[in-house]
Amino acid sequence: MRMTPQRQLVLDAVRELGHATPEEICKKVQGTAPTVNITTVYRALDLLEQLGLVRHTHLGHGAPTYSAEEHEHVHLACHRCGRIDEVAIELLDDLGKLLLAERGFELDPTHLALSGTCRTCREAD
């Protein structure tokens, strides 16, 4: 696969935005290349993910968010205010070992988002 200019723009946008939906990535790319459409962005994201350069995470009920491969962490999504925090994937090491031992299931925490209520929202009660 060759890195087309459109694919490079999509990859650059993902790296710059940190976490972004395909629509946000498309808007960023269109700032440089207005003719790039959402279909091109989705295709580029699919290919870049197959190549291991980006990954997606579902942070809620909306579109997935994409981040660069080296951007590894678990997302904590507050279902009240929508805030997204990040914690180290190592926090789930014990759970991963338990799942592997008891279920033969190998956890990939890099695609994981945990839903709950953040400290700020809990303290507001």
mmCIF file with all atom_site columns, N, CA and C in Angstrom, residues 1 7 11 13 19 29 36-37 39 42-43 56 60 66-67 78 80 82 89 98-100 103 113 119-120 125:
data_model
loop_
_atom_site.group_PDB
_atom_site.id
_atom_site.type_symbol
_atom_site.label_atom_id
_atom_site.label_alt_id
_atom_site.label_comp_id
_atom_site.label_asym_id
_atom_site.label_entity_id
_atom_site.label_seq_id
_atom_site.pdbx_PDB_ins_code
_atom_site.Cartn_x
_atom_site.Cartn_y
_atom_site.Cartn_z
_atom_site.occupancy
_atom_site.B_iso_or_equiv
_atom_site.pdbx_formal_charge
_atom_site.auth_seq_id
_atom_site.auth_comp_id
_atom_site.auth_asym_id
_atom_site.auth_atom_id
_atom_site.pdbx_PDB_model_num
ATOM 1  N N  . MET A 1 1   ? 0.837   -1.191  0.000  1.00 0.00 ? 1   MET A N  1
ATOM 2  C CA . MET A 1 1   ? 0.000   0.000   0.000  1.00 0.00 ? 1   MET A CA 1
ATOM 3  C C  . MET A 1 1   ? 0.876   1.247   0.000  1.00 0.00 ? 1   MET A C  1
ATOM 4  N N  . ARG A 1 7   ? -4.467  9.926   2.507  1.00 0.00 ? 7   ARG A N  1
ATOM 5  C CA . ARG A 1 7   ? -4.215  9.063   3.667  1.00 0.00 ? 7   ARG A CA 1
ATOM 6  C C  . ARG A 1 7   ? -3.271  9.744   4.652  1.00 0.00 ? 7   ARG A C  1
ATOM 7  N N  . LEU A 1 11  ? -4.047  10.654  8.541  1.00 0.00 ? 11  LEU A N  1
ATOM 8  C CA . LEU A 1 11  ? -3.154  10.231  9.617  1.00 0.00 ? 11  LEU A CA 1
ATOM 9  C C  . LEU A 1 11  ? -2.640  11.432  10.416 1.00 0.00 ? 11  LEU A C  1
ATOM 10 N N  . ALA A 1 13  ? -4.103  14.297  10.767 1.00 0.00 ? 13  ALA A N  1
ATOM 11 C CA . ALA A 1 13  ? -5.231  14.851  11.519 1.00 0.00 ? 13  ALA A CA 1
ATOM 12 C C  . ALA A 1 13  ? -5.481  14.039  12.789 1.00 0.00 ? 13  ALA A C  1
ATOM 13 N N  . HIS A 1 19  ? -7.934  12.426  19.984 1.00 0.00 ? 19  HIS A N  1
ATOM 14 C CA . HIS A 1 19  ? -9.132  11.596  19.878 1.00 0.00 ? 19  HIS A CA 1
ATOM 15 C C  . HIS A 1 19  ? -10.102 12.355  18.993 1.00 0.00 ? 19  HIS A C  1
ATOM 16 N N  . VAL A 1 29  ? -9.156  17.710  7.898  1.00 0.00 ? 29  VAL A N  1
ATOM 17 C CA . VAL A 1 29  ? -8.530  17.452  6.594  1.00 0.00 ? 29  VAL A CA 1
ATOM 18 C C  . VAL A 1 29  ? -9.015  18.460  5.562  1.00 0.00 ? 29  VAL A C  1
ATOM 19 N N  . VAL A 1 36  ? -11.629 16.576  -0.138 1.00 0.00 ? 36  VAL A N  1
ATOM 20 C CA . VAL A 1 36  ? -11.674 15.272  0.526  1.00 0.00 ? 36  VAL A CA 1
ATOM 21 C C  . VAL A 1 36  ? -13.029 15.145  1.226  1.00 0.00 ? 36  VAL A C  1
ATOM 22 N N  . ASN A 1 37  ? -13.730 14.032  0.956  1.00 0.00 ? 37  ASN A N  1
ATOM 23 C CA . ASN A 1 37  ? -15.051 13.846  1.559  1.00 0.00 ? 37  ASN A CA 1
ATOM 24 C C  . ASN A 1 37  ? -15.012 12.789  2.663  1.00 0.00 ? 37  ASN A C  1
ATOM 25 N N  . THR A 1 39  ? -16.389 9.897   2.902  1.00 0.00 ? 39  THR A N  1
ATOM 26 C CA . THR A 1 39  ? -16.166 8.524   2.432  1.00 0.00 ? 39  THR A CA 1
ATOM 27 C C  . THR A 1 39  ? -14.675 8.237   2.313  1.00 0.00 ? 39  THR A C  1
ATOM 28 N N  . TYR A 1 42  ? -13.317 7.759   5.868  1.00 0.00 ? 42  TYR A N  1
ATOM 29 C CA . TYR A 1 42  ? -13.637 6.437   6.418  1.00 0.00 ? 42  TYR A CA 1
ATOM 30 C C  . TYR A 1 42  ? -12.764 5.347   5.797  1.00 0.00 ? 42  TYR A C  1
ATOM 31 N N  . ARG A 1 43  ? -12.579 5.395   4.499  1.00 0.00 ? 43  ARG A N  1
ATOM 32 C CA . ARG A 1 43  ? -11.728 4.394   3.833  1.00 0.00 ? 43  ARG A CA 1
ATOM 33 C C  . ARG A 1 43  ? -10.286 4.486   4.305  1.00 0.00 ? 43  ARG A C  1
ATOM 34 N N  . HIS A 1 56  ? -9.388  2.539   16.860 1.00 0.00 ? 56  HIS A N  1
ATOM 35 C CA . HIS A 1 56  ? -10.644 3.190   17.225 1.00 0.00 ? 56  HIS A CA 1
ATOM 36 C C  . HIS A 1 56  ? -11.119 2.706   18.585 1.00 0.00 ? 56  HIS A C  1
ATOM 37 N N  . GLY A 1 60  ? -19.001 5.761   23.658 1.00 0.00 ? 60  GLY A N  1
ATOM 38 C CA . GLY A 1 60  ? -20.398 5.931   24.013 1.00 0.00 ? 60  GLY A CA 1
ATOM 39 C C  . GLY A 1 60  ? -21.267 5.431   22.875 1.00 0.00 ? 60  GLY A C  1
ATOM 40 N N  . TYR A 1 66  ? -10.973 7.920   16.928 1.00 0.00 ? 66  TYR A N  1
ATOM 41 C CA . TYR A 1 66  ? -9.716  7.362   16.451 1.00 0.00 ? 66  TYR A CA 1
ATOM 42 C C  . TYR A 1 66  ? -8.564  8.069   17.124 1.00 0.00 ? 66  TYR A C  1
ATOM 43 N N  . SER A 1 67  ? -7.504  7.317   17.357 1.00 0.00 ? 67  SER A N  1
ATOM 44 C CA . SER A 1 67  ? -6.275  7.880   17.904 1.00 0.00 ? 67  SER A CA 1
ATOM 45 C C  . SER A 1 67  ? -5.095  7.163   17.260 1.00 0.00 ? 67  SER A C  1
ATOM 46 N N  . CYS A 1 78  ? -17.579 9.673   31.398 1.00 0.00 ? 78  CYS A N  1
ATOM 47 C CA . CYS A 1 78  ? -18.643 10.042  32.328 1.00 0.00 ? 78  CYS A CA 1
ATOM 48 C C  . CYS A 1 78  ? -19.956 10.114  31.562 1.00 0.00 ? 78  CYS A C  1
ATOM 49 N N  . ARG A 1 80  ? -22.696 11.292  32.613 1.00 0.00 ? 80  ARG A N  1
ATOM 50 C CA . ARG A 1 80  ? -23.478 12.495  32.953 1.00 0.00 ? 80  ARG A CA 1
ATOM 51 C C  . ARG A 1 80  ? -23.016 13.712  32.170 1.00 0.00 ? 80  ARG A C  1
ATOM 52 N N  . GLY A 1 82  ? -20.166 13.773  30.038 1.00 0.00 ? 82  GLY A N  1
ATOM 53 C CA . GLY A 1 82  ? -19.481 13.466  28.785 1.00 0.00 ? 82  GLY A CA 1
ATOM 54 C C  . GLY A 1 82  ? -17.971 13.595  28.833 1.00 0.00 ? 82  GLY A C  1
ATOM 55 N N  . ILE A 1 89  ? -3.099  1.640   30.738 1.00 0.00 ? 89  ILE A N  1
ATOM 56 C CA . ILE A 1 89  ? -3.664  0.307   30.488 1.00 0.00 ? 89  ILE A CA 1
ATOM 57 C C  . ILE A 1 89  ? -3.185  -0.700  31.523 1.00 0.00 ? 89  ILE A C  1
ATOM 58 N N  . LEU A 1 98  ? -6.681  -12.517 34.920 1.00 0.00 ? 98  LEU A N  1
ATOM 59 C CA . LEU A 1 98  ? -7.814  -13.307 35.403 1.00 0.00 ? 98  LEU A CA 1
ATOM 60 C C  . LEU A 1 98  ? -8.668  -13.822 34.247 1.00 0.00 ? 98  LEU A C  1
ATOM 61 N N  . LEU A 1 99  ? -8.948  -12.946 33.289 1.00 0.00 ? 99  LEU A N  1
ATOM 62 C CA . LEU A 1 99  ? -9.739  -13.365 32.127 1.00 0.00 ? 99  LEU A CA 1
ATOM 63 C C  . LEU A 1 99  ? -9.030  -14.439 31.314 1.00 0.00 ? 99  LEU A C  1
ATOM 64 N N  . LEU A 1 100 ? -7.724  -14.304 31.173 1.00 0.00 ? 100 LEU A N  1
ATOM 65 C CA . LEU A 1 100 ? -6.950  -15.293 30.432 1.00 0.00 ? 100 LEU A CA 1
ATOM 66 C C  . LEU A 1 100 ? -6.948  -16.637 31.156 1.00 0.00 ? 100 LEU A C  1
ATOM 67 N N  . ARG A 1 103 ? -10.995 -17.787 31.513 1.00 0.00 ? 103 ARG A N  1
ATOM 68 C CA . ARG A 1 103 ? -11.827 -17.870 30.311 1.00 0.00 ? 103 ARG A CA 1
ATOM 69 C C  . ARG A 1 103 ? -11.049 -18.103 29.018 1.00 0.00 ? 103 ARG A C  1
ATOM 70 N N  . ALA A 1 113 ? -13.308 1.436   26.729 1.00 0.00 ? 113 ALA A N  1
ATOM 71 C CA . ALA A 1 113 ? -13.810 2.623   27.414 1.00 0.00 ? 113 ALA A CA 1
ATOM 72 C C  . ALA A 1 113 ? -14.702 2.147   28.544 1.00 0.00 ? 113 ALA A C  1
ATOM 73 N N  . ARG A 1 119 ? -15.688 12.170  39.157 1.00 0.00 ? 119 ARG A N  1
ATOM 74 C CA . ARG A 1 119 ? -15.625 12.741  40.503 1.00 0.00 ? 119 ARG A CA 1
ATOM 75 C C  . ARG A 1 119 ? -16.435 14.034  40.604 1.00 0.00 ? 119 ARG A C  1
ATOM 76 N N  . THR A 1 120 ? -16.285 14.911  39.616 1.00 0.00 ? 120 THR A N  1
ATOM 77 C CA . THR A 1 120 ? -16.979 16.199  39.650 1.00 0.00 ? 120 THR A CA 1
ATOM 78 C C  . THR A 1 120 ? -18.490 16.001  39.706 1.00 0.00 ? 120 THR A C  1
ATOM 79 N N  . ASP A 1 125 ? -23.593 15.886  43.584 1.00 0.00 ? 125 ASP A N  1
ATOM 80 C CA . ASP A 1 125 ? -24.842 15.314  44.125 1.00 0.00 ? 125 ASP A CA 1
ATOM 81 C C  . ASP A 1 125 ? -25.097 15.718  45.557 1.00 0.00 ? 125 ASP A C  1
#
